[in-house]
Amino acid sequence: MRDEELIVEFALTRLDHPGLDLEEVAALLVRRVGPERMLEFAAQNLADRGELRGALFEAAVERVMRVVLALRDAPD
């Protein structure tokens, strides 16, 4: 999944659950996309960081958060 697609999925998940914080939305998204995408996200996180921190699920959530925060903090 490309980063742009991930952002769209994140936005749709957040629209469904407006009261949750960003990390909770990221966790819901990882649960929604299934085990194959979870593994993909964790692998991308491993490639980006050079280390796998935590379990598979947590690493996948971290990847989603890194993409979302990078877009949020990107210069216009």
PDB file of N, CA and C in Angstrom:
ATOM      1  N   MET A   1       0.851  -1.171   0.000  1.00  0.00           N
ATOM      2  CA  MET A   1       0.000   0.000   0.000  1.00  0.00           C
ATOM      3  C   MET A   1       0.898   1.236   0.000  1.00  0.00           C
ATOM      4  N   ARG A   2       0.631   2.121  -0.931  1.00  0.00           N
ATOM      5  CA  ARG A   2       1.396   3.366  -0.993  1.00  0.00           C
ATOM      6  C   ARG A   2       0.972   4.284   0.150  1.00  0.00           C
ATOM      7  N   ASP A   3       1.860   5.222   0.465  1.00  0.00           N
ATOM      8  CA  ASP A   3       1.582   6.153   1.563  1.00  0.00           C
ATOM      9  C   ASP A   3       0.298   6.938   1.325  1.00  0.00           C
ATOM     10  N   GLU A   4       0.037   7.317   0.081  1.00  0.00           N
ATOM     11  CA  GLU A   4      -1.169   8.078  -0.233  1.00  0.00           C
ATOM     12  C   GLU A   4      -2.425   7.265   0.071  1.00  0.00           C
ATOM     13  N   GLU A   5      -2.381   5.980  -0.270  1.00  0.00           N
ATOM     14  CA  GLU A   5      -3.512   5.101   0.012  1.00  0.00           C
ATOM     15  C   GLU A   5      -3.693   4.919   1.518  1.00  0.00           C
ATOM     16  N   LEU A   6      -2.584   4.828   2.212  1.00  0.00           N
ATOM     17  CA  LEU A   6      -2.620   4.684   3.666  1.00  0.00           C
ATOM     18  C   LEU A   6      -3.269   5.907   4.309  1.00  0.00           C
ATOM     19  N   ILE A   7      -2.937   7.080   3.823  1.00  0.00           N
ATOM     20  CA  ILE A   7      -3.522   8.314   4.359  1.00  0.00           C
ATOM     21  C   ILE A   7      -5.033   8.337   4.118  1.00  0.00           C
ATOM     22  N   VAL A   8      -5.466   7.916   2.949  1.00  0.00           N
ATOM     23  CA  VAL A   8      -6.909   7.879   2.663  1.00  0.00           C
ATOM     24  C   VAL A   8      -7.601   6.903   3.603  1.00  0.00           C
ATOM     25  N   GLU A   9      -7.032   5.719   3.777  1.00  0.00           N
ATOM     26  CA  GLU A   9      -7.604   4.731   4.691  1.00  0.00           C
ATOM     27  C   GLU A   9      -7.651   5.272   6.128  1.00  0.00           C
ATOM     28  N   PHE A  10      -6.588   5.960   6.519  1.00  0.00           N
ATOM     29  CA  PHE A  10      -6.544   6.545   7.853  1.00  0.00           C
ATOM     30  C   PHE A  10      -7.651   7.588   8.013  1.00  0.00           C
ATOM     31  N   ALA A  11      -7.800   8.440   7.020  1.00  0.00           N
ATOM     32  CA  ALA A  11      -8.826   9.491   7.083  1.00  0.00           C
ATOM     33  C   ALA A  11     -10.226   8.884   7.167  1.00  0.00           C
ATOM     34  N   LEU A  12     -10.480   7.845   6.398  1.00  0.00           N
ATOM     35  CA  LEU A  12     -11.795   7.195   6.441  1.00  0.00           C
ATOM     36  C   LEU A  12     -12.048   6.542   7.795  1.00  0.00           C
ATOM     37  N   THR A  13     -11.030   5.929   8.346  1.00  0.00           N
ATOM     38  CA  THR A  13     -11.160   5.321   9.673  1.00  0.00           C
ATOM     39  C   THR A  13     -11.417   6.388  10.720  1.00  0.00           C
ATOM     40  N   ARG A  14     -10.727   7.505  10.596  1.00  0.00           N
ATOM     41  CA  ARG A  14     -10.912   8.594  11.566  1.00  0.00           C
ATOM     42  C   ARG A  14     -12.307   9.199  11.460  1.00  0.00           C
ATOM     43  N   LEU A  15     -12.842   9.284  10.246  1.00  0.00           N
ATOM     44  CA  LEU A  15     -14.214   9.782  10.087  1.00  0.00           C
ATOM     45  C   LEU A  15     -15.215   8.873  10.783  1.00  0.00           C
ATOM     46  N   ASP A  16     -14.961   7.563  10.754  1.00  0.00           N
ATOM     47  CA  ASP A  16     -15.842   6.609  11.416  1.00  0.00           C
ATOM     48  C   ASP A  16     -15.738   6.673  12.933  1.00  0.00           C
ATOM     49  N   HIS A  17     -14.589   7.149  13.444  1.00  0.00           N
ATOM     50  CA  HIS A  17     -14.329   7.174  14.893  1.00  0.00           C
ATOM     51  C   HIS A  17     -13.716   8.521  15.289  1.00  0.00           C
ATOM     52  N   PRO A  18     -14.492   9.602  15.237  1.00  0.00           N
ATOM     53  CA  PRO A  18     -13.930  10.943  15.456  1.00  0.00           C
ATOM     54  C   PRO A  18     -13.425  11.211  16.868  1.00  0.00           C
ATOM     55  N   GLY A  19     -13.857  10.453  17.856  1.00  0.00           N
ATOM     56  CA  GLY A  19     -13.452  10.714  19.232  1.00  0.00           C
ATOM     57  C   GLY A  19     -12.134  10.084  19.640  1.00  0.00           C
ATOM     58  N   LEU A  20     -11.550   9.285  18.768  1.00  0.00           N
ATOM     59  CA  LEU A  20     -10.308   8.587  19.115  1.00  0.00           C
ATOM     60  C   LEU A  20      -9.087   9.430  18.800  1.00  0.00           C
ATOM     61  N   ASP A  21      -8.005   9.181  19.541  1.00  0.00           N
ATOM     62  CA  ASP A  21      -6.762   9.887  19.221  1.00  0.00           C
ATOM     63  C   ASP A  21      -6.095   9.200  18.031  1.00  0.00           C
ATOM     64  N   LEU A  22      -5.037   9.815  17.514  1.00  0.00           N
ATOM     65  CA  LEU A  22      -4.403   9.329  16.286  1.00  0.00           C
ATOM     66  C   LEU A  22      -3.888   7.899  16.414  1.00  0.00           C
ATOM     67  N   GLU A  23      -3.290   7.566  17.538  1.00  0.00           N
ATOM     68  CA  GLU A  23      -2.739   6.219  17.703  1.00  0.00           C
ATOM     69  C   GLU A  23      -3.847   5.159  17.763  1.00  0.00           C
ATOM     70  N   GLU A  24      -4.954   5.497  18.374  1.00  0.00           N
ATOM     71  CA  GLU A  24      -6.082   4.568  18.414  1.00  0.00           C
ATOM     72  C   GLU A  24      -6.667   4.359  17.020  1.00  0.00           C
ATOM     73  N   VAL A  25      -6.725   5.421  16.234  1.00  0.00           N
ATOM     74  CA  VAL A  25      -7.200   5.305  14.858  1.00  0.00           C
ATOM     75  C   VAL A  25      -6.237   4.436  14.051  1.00  0.00           C
ATOM     76  N   ALA A  26      -4.939   4.631  14.250  1.00  0.00           N
ATOM     77  CA  ALA A  26      -3.942   3.818  13.553  1.00  0.00           C
ATOM     78  C   ALA A  26      -4.098   2.344  13.913  1.00  0.00           C
ATOM     79  N   ALA A  27      -4.349   2.041  15.178  1.00  0.00           N
ATOM     80  CA  ALA A  27      -4.543   0.656  15.609  1.00  0.00           C
ATOM     81  C   ALA A  27      -5.793   0.052  14.961  1.00  0.00           C
ATOM     82  N   LEU A  28      -6.864   0.824  14.888  1.00  0.00           N
ATOM     83  CA  LEU A  28      -8.072   0.336  14.215  1.00  0.00           C
ATOM     84  C   LEU A  28      -7.803   0.056  12.742  1.00  0.00           C
ATOM     85  N   LEU A  29      -7.068   0.936  12.110  1.00  0.00           N
ATOM     86  CA  LEU A  29      -6.743   0.759  10.703  1.00  0.00           C
ATOM     87  C   LEU A  29      -5.947  -0.527  10.489  1.00  0.00           C
ATOM     88  N   VAL A  30      -4.961  -0.758  11.331  1.00  0.00           N
ATOM     89  CA  VAL A  30      -4.147  -1.972  11.203  1.00  0.00           C
ATOM     90  C   VAL A  30      -5.021  -3.211  11.381  1.00  0.00           C
ATOM     91  N   ARG A  31      -5.947  -3.175  12.314  1.00  0.00           N
ATOM     92  CA  ARG A  31      -6.856  -4.314  12.503  1.00  0.00           C
ATOM     93  C   ARG A  31      -7.747  -4.509  11.277  1.00  0.00           C
ATOM     94  N   ARG A  32      -8.181  -3.413  10.678  1.00  0.00           N
ATOM     95  CA  ARG A  32      -9.075  -3.477   9.511  1.00  0.00           C
ATOM     96  C   ARG A  32      -8.412  -4.067   8.276  1.00  0.00           C
ATOM     97  N   VAL A  33      -7.145  -3.742   8.064  1.00  0.00           N
ATOM     98  CA  VAL A  33      -6.507  -4.131   6.804  1.00  0.00           C
ATOM     99  C   VAL A  33      -6.095  -5.597   6.769  1.00  0.00           C
ATOM    100  N   GLY A  34      -6.056  -6.252   7.914  1.00  0.00           N
ATOM    101  CA  GLY A  34      -5.774  -7.675   7.936  1.00  0.00           C
ATOM    102  C   GLY A  34      -4.305  -8.009   8.129  1.00  0.00           C
ATOM    103  N   PRO A  35      -4.034  -9.305   8.284  1.00  0.00           N
ATOM    104  CA  PRO A  35      -2.683  -9.740   8.644  1.00  0.00           C
ATOM    105  C   PRO A  35      -1.621  -9.499   7.567  1.00  0.00           C
ATOM    106  N   GLU A  36      -1.992  -9.606   6.303  1.00  0.00           N
ATOM    107  CA  GLU A  36      -0.989  -9.400   5.245  1.00  0.00           C
ATOM    108  C   GLU A  36      -0.507  -7.956   5.215  1.00  0.00           C
ATOM    109  N   ARG A  37      -1.443  -7.022   5.304  1.00  0.00           N
ATOM    110  CA  ARG A  37      -1.052  -5.604   5.326  1.00  0.00           C
ATOM    111  C   ARG A  37      -0.327  -5.254   6.614  1.00  0.00           C
ATOM    112  N   MET A  38      -0.740  -5.862   7.724  1.00  0.00           N
ATOM    113  CA  MET A  38      -0.054  -5.630   8.988  1.00  0.00           C
ATOM    114  C   MET A  38       1.414  -6.021   8.849  1.00  0.00           C
ATOM    115  N   LEU A  39       1.660  -7.156   8.242  1.00  0.00           N
ATOM    116  CA  LEU A  39       3.027  -7.612   8.015  1.00  0.00           C
ATOM    117  C   LEU A  39       3.771  -6.648   7.093  1.00  0.00           C
ATOM    118  N   GLU A  40       3.088  -6.154   6.070  1.00  0.00           N
ATOM    119  CA  GLU A  40       3.686  -5.185   5.151  1.00  0.00           C
ATOM    120  C   GLU A  40       4.084  -3.903   5.885  1.00  0.00           C
ATOM    121  N   PHE A  41       3.190  -3.399   6.719  1.00  0.00           N
ATOM    122  CA  PHE A  41       3.488  -2.181   7.487  1.00  0.00           C
ATOM    123  C   PHE A  41       4.664  -2.396   8.431  1.00  0.00           C
ATOM    124  N   ALA A  42       4.683  -3.532   9.123  1.00  0.00           N
ATOM    125  CA  ALA A  42       5.779  -3.825  10.044  1.00  0.00           C
ATOM    126  C   ALA A  42       7.096  -3.950   9.287  1.00  0.00           C
ATOM    127  N   ALA A  43       7.066  -4.567   8.115  1.00  0.00           N
ATOM    128  CA  ALA A  43       8.277  -4.704   7.308  1.00  0.00           C
ATOM    129  C   ALA A  43       8.777  -3.337   6.837  1.00  0.00           C
ATOM    130  N   GLN A  44       7.854  -2.457   6.454  1.00  0.00           N
ATOM    131  CA  GLN A  44       8.249  -1.115   6.042  1.00  0.00           C
ATOM    132  C   GLN A  44       8.845  -0.354   7.217  1.00  0.00           C
ATOM    133  N   ASN A  45       8.274  -0.543   8.388  1.00  0.00           N
ATOM    134  CA  ASN A  45       8.801   0.107   9.582  1.00  0.00           C
ATOM    135  C   ASN A  45      10.210  -0.405   9.880  1.00  0.00           C
ATOM    136  N   LEU A  46      10.407  -1.697   9.741  1.00  0.00           N
ATOM    137  CA  LEU A  46      11.729  -2.288   9.925  1.00  0.00           C
ATOM    138  C   LEU A  46      12.726  -1.710   8.931  1.00  0.00           C
ATOM    139  N   ALA A  47      12.322  -1.583   7.682  1.00  0.00           N
ATOM    140  CA  ALA A  47      13.209  -1.019   6.663  1.00  0.00           C
ATOM    141  C   ALA A  47      13.550   0.433   6.961  1.00  0.00           C
ATOM    142  N   ASP A  48      12.573   1.197   7.425  1.00  0.00           N
ATOM    143  CA  ASP A  48      12.798   2.614   7.737  1.00  0.00           C
ATOM    144  C   ASP A  48      13.694   2.811   8.957  1.00  0.00           C
ATOM    145  N   ARG A  49      13.462   2.005   9.986  1.00  0.00           N
ATOM    146  CA  ARG A  49      14.164   2.205  11.262  1.00  0.00           C
ATOM    147  C   ARG A  49      15.437   1.374  11.384  1.00  0.00           C
ATOM    148  N   GLY A  50      15.518   0.288  10.625  1.00  0.00           N
ATOM    149  CA  GLY A  50      16.672  -0.590  10.739  1.00  0.00           C
ATOM    150  C   GLY A  50      16.587  -1.519  11.935  1.00  0.00           C
ATOM    151  N   GLU A  51      15.426  -1.534  12.601  1.00  0.00           N
ATOM    152  CA  GLU A  51      15.206  -2.407  13.749  1.00  0.00           C
ATOM    153  C   GLU A  51      13.712  -2.621  13.913  1.00  0.00           C
ATOM    154  N   LEU A  52      13.351  -3.745  14.477  1.00  0.00           N
ATOM    155  CA  LEU A  52      11.956  -4.026  14.752  1.00  0.00           C
ATOM    156  C   LEU A  52      11.731  -3.812  16.236  1.00  0.00           C
ATOM    157  N   ARG A  53      10.978  -2.781  16.556  1.00  0.00           N
ATOM    158  CA  ARG A  53      10.714  -2.443  17.961  1.00  0.00           C
ATOM    159  C   ARG A  53       9.331  -2.921  18.320  1.00  0.00           C
ATOM    160  N   GLY A  54       9.247  -3.877  19.222  1.00  0.00           N
ATOM    161  CA  GLY A  54       7.959  -4.390  19.656  1.00  0.00           C
ATOM    162  C   GLY A  54       7.461  -5.509  18.771  1.00  0.00           C
ATOM    163  N   ALA A  55       6.258  -5.923  19.049  1.00  0.00           N
ATOM    164  CA  ALA A  55       5.619  -7.004  18.310  1.00  0.00           C
ATOM    165  C   ALA A  55       5.147  -6.512  16.944  1.00  0.00           C
ATOM    166  N   LEU A  56       4.701  -7.435  16.142  1.00  0.00           N
ATOM    167  CA  LEU A  56       4.260  -7.152  14.779  1.00  0.00           C
ATOM    168  C   LEU A  56       3.181  -6.076  14.742  1.00  0.00           C
ATOM    169  N   PHE A  57       2.144  -6.227  15.566  1.00  0.00           N
ATOM    170  CA  PHE A  57       1.046  -5.270  15.570  1.00  0.00           C
ATOM    171  C   PHE A  57       1.532  -3.868  15.927  1.00  0.00           C
ATOM    172  N   GLU A  58       2.333  -3.762  16.969  1.00  0.00           N
ATOM    173  CA  GLU A  58       2.834  -2.456  17.403  1.00  0.00           C
ATOM    174  C   GLU A  58       3.727  -1.825  16.344  1.00  0.00           C
ATOM    175  N   ALA A  59       4.536  -2.642  15.669  1.00  0.00           N
ATOM    176  CA  ALA A  59       5.386  -2.119  14.606  1.00  0.00           C
ATOM    177  C   ALA A  59       4.549  -1.609  13.434  1.00  0.00           C
ATOM    178  N   ALA A  60       3.467  -2.304  13.121  1.00  0.00           N
ATOM    179  CA  ALA A  60       2.575  -1.864  12.046  1.00  0.00           C
ATOM    180  C   ALA A  60       1.889  -0.551  12.406  1.00  0.00           C
ATOM    181  N   VAL A  61       1.426  -0.448  13.654  1.00  0.00           N
ATOM    182  CA  VAL A  61       0.793   0.798  14.111  1.00  0.00           C
ATOM    183  C   VAL A  61       1.813   1.936  14.065  1.00  0.00           C
ATOM    184  N   GLU A  62       3.049   1.666  14.474  1.00  0.00           N
ATOM    185  CA  GLU A  62       4.087   2.694  14.424  1.00  0.00           C
ATOM    186  C   GLU A  62       4.309   3.178  12.996  1.00  0.00           C
ATOM    187  N   ARG A  63       4.292   2.274  12.028  1.00  0.00           N
ATOM    188  CA  ARG A  63       4.467   2.660  10.622  1.00  0.00           C
ATOM    189  C   ARG A  63       3.346   3.599  10.180  1.00  0.00           C
ATOM    190  N   VAL A  64       2.114   3.247  10.525  1.00  0.00           N
ATOM    191  CA  VAL A  64       0.981   4.098  10.160  1.00  0.00           C
ATOM    192  C   VAL A  64       1.154   5.477  10.792  1.00  0.00           C
ATOM    193  N   MET A  65       1.511   5.506  12.054  1.00  0.00           N
ATOM    194  CA  MET A  65       1.695   6.784  12.741  1.00  0.00           C
ATOM    195  C   MET A  65       2.821   7.594  12.106  1.00  0.00           C
ATOM    196  N   ARG A  66       3.917   6.946  11.731  1.00  0.00           N
ATOM    197  CA  ARG A  66       5.035   7.666  11.120  1.00  0.00           C
ATOM    198  C   ARG A  66       4.619   8.324   9.802  1.00  0.00           C
ATOM    199  N   VAL A  67       3.825   7.620   9.002  1.00  0.00           N
ATOM    200  CA  VAL A  67       3.360   8.175   7.726  1.00  0.00           C
ATOM    201  C   VAL A  67       2.412   9.343   7.974  1.00  0.00           C
ATOM    202  N   VAL A  68       1.472   9.162   8.891  1.00  0.00           N
ATOM    203  CA  VAL A  68       0.486  10.219   9.181  1.00  0.00           C
ATOM    204  C   VAL A  68       1.181  11.459   9.739  1.00  0.00           C
ATOM    205  N   LEU A  69       2.081  11.276  10.679  1.00  0.00           N
ATOM    206  CA  LEU A  69       2.770  12.422  11.282  1.00  0.00           C
ATOM    207  C   LEU A  69       3.709  13.103  10.287  1.00  0.00           C
ATOM    208  N   ALA A  70       4.329  12.330   9.412  1.00  0.00           N
ATOM    209  CA  ALA A  70       5.206  12.921   8.403  1.00  0.00           C
ATOM    210  C   ALA A  70       4.392  13.816   7.464  1.00  0.00           C
ATOM    211  N   LEU A  71       3.215  13.369   7.091  1.00  0.00           N
ATOM    212  CA  LEU A  71       2.363  14.184   6.218  1.00  0.00           C
ATOM    213  C   LEU A  71       1.860  15.409   6.962  1.00  0.00           C
ATOM    214  N   ARG A  72       1.479  15.236   8.210  1.00  0.00           N
ATOM    215  CA  ARG A  72       0.965  16.356   9.000  1.00  0.00           C
ATOM    216  C   ARG A  72       2.032  17.433   9.207  1.00  0.00           C
ATOM    217  N   ASP A  73       3.255  17.010   9.412  1.00  0.00           N
ATOM    218  CA  ASP A  73       4.344  17.944   9.694  1.00  0.00           C
ATOM    219  C   ASP A  73       5.102  18.416   8.449  1.00  0.00           C
ATOM    220  N   ALA A  74       4.688  17.923   7.275  1.00  0.00           N
ATOM    221  CA  ALA A  74       5.372  18.306   6.036  1.00  0.00           C
ATOM    222  C   ALA A  74       5.109  19.773   5.720  1.00  0.00           C
ATOM    223  N   PRO A  75       6.140  20.461   5.199  1.00  0.00           N
ATOM    224  CA  PRO A  75       5.925  21.861   4.811  1.00  0.00           C
ATOM    225  C   PRO A  75       4.932  21.938   3.661  1.00  0.00           C
ATOM    226  N   ASP A  76       4.133  22.967   3.654  1.00  0.00           N
ATOM    227  CA  ASP A  76       3.111  23.118   2.616  1.00  0.00           C
ATOM    228  C   ASP A  76       3.722  23.394   1.323  1.00  0.00           C
TER     229      ASP A  76
END
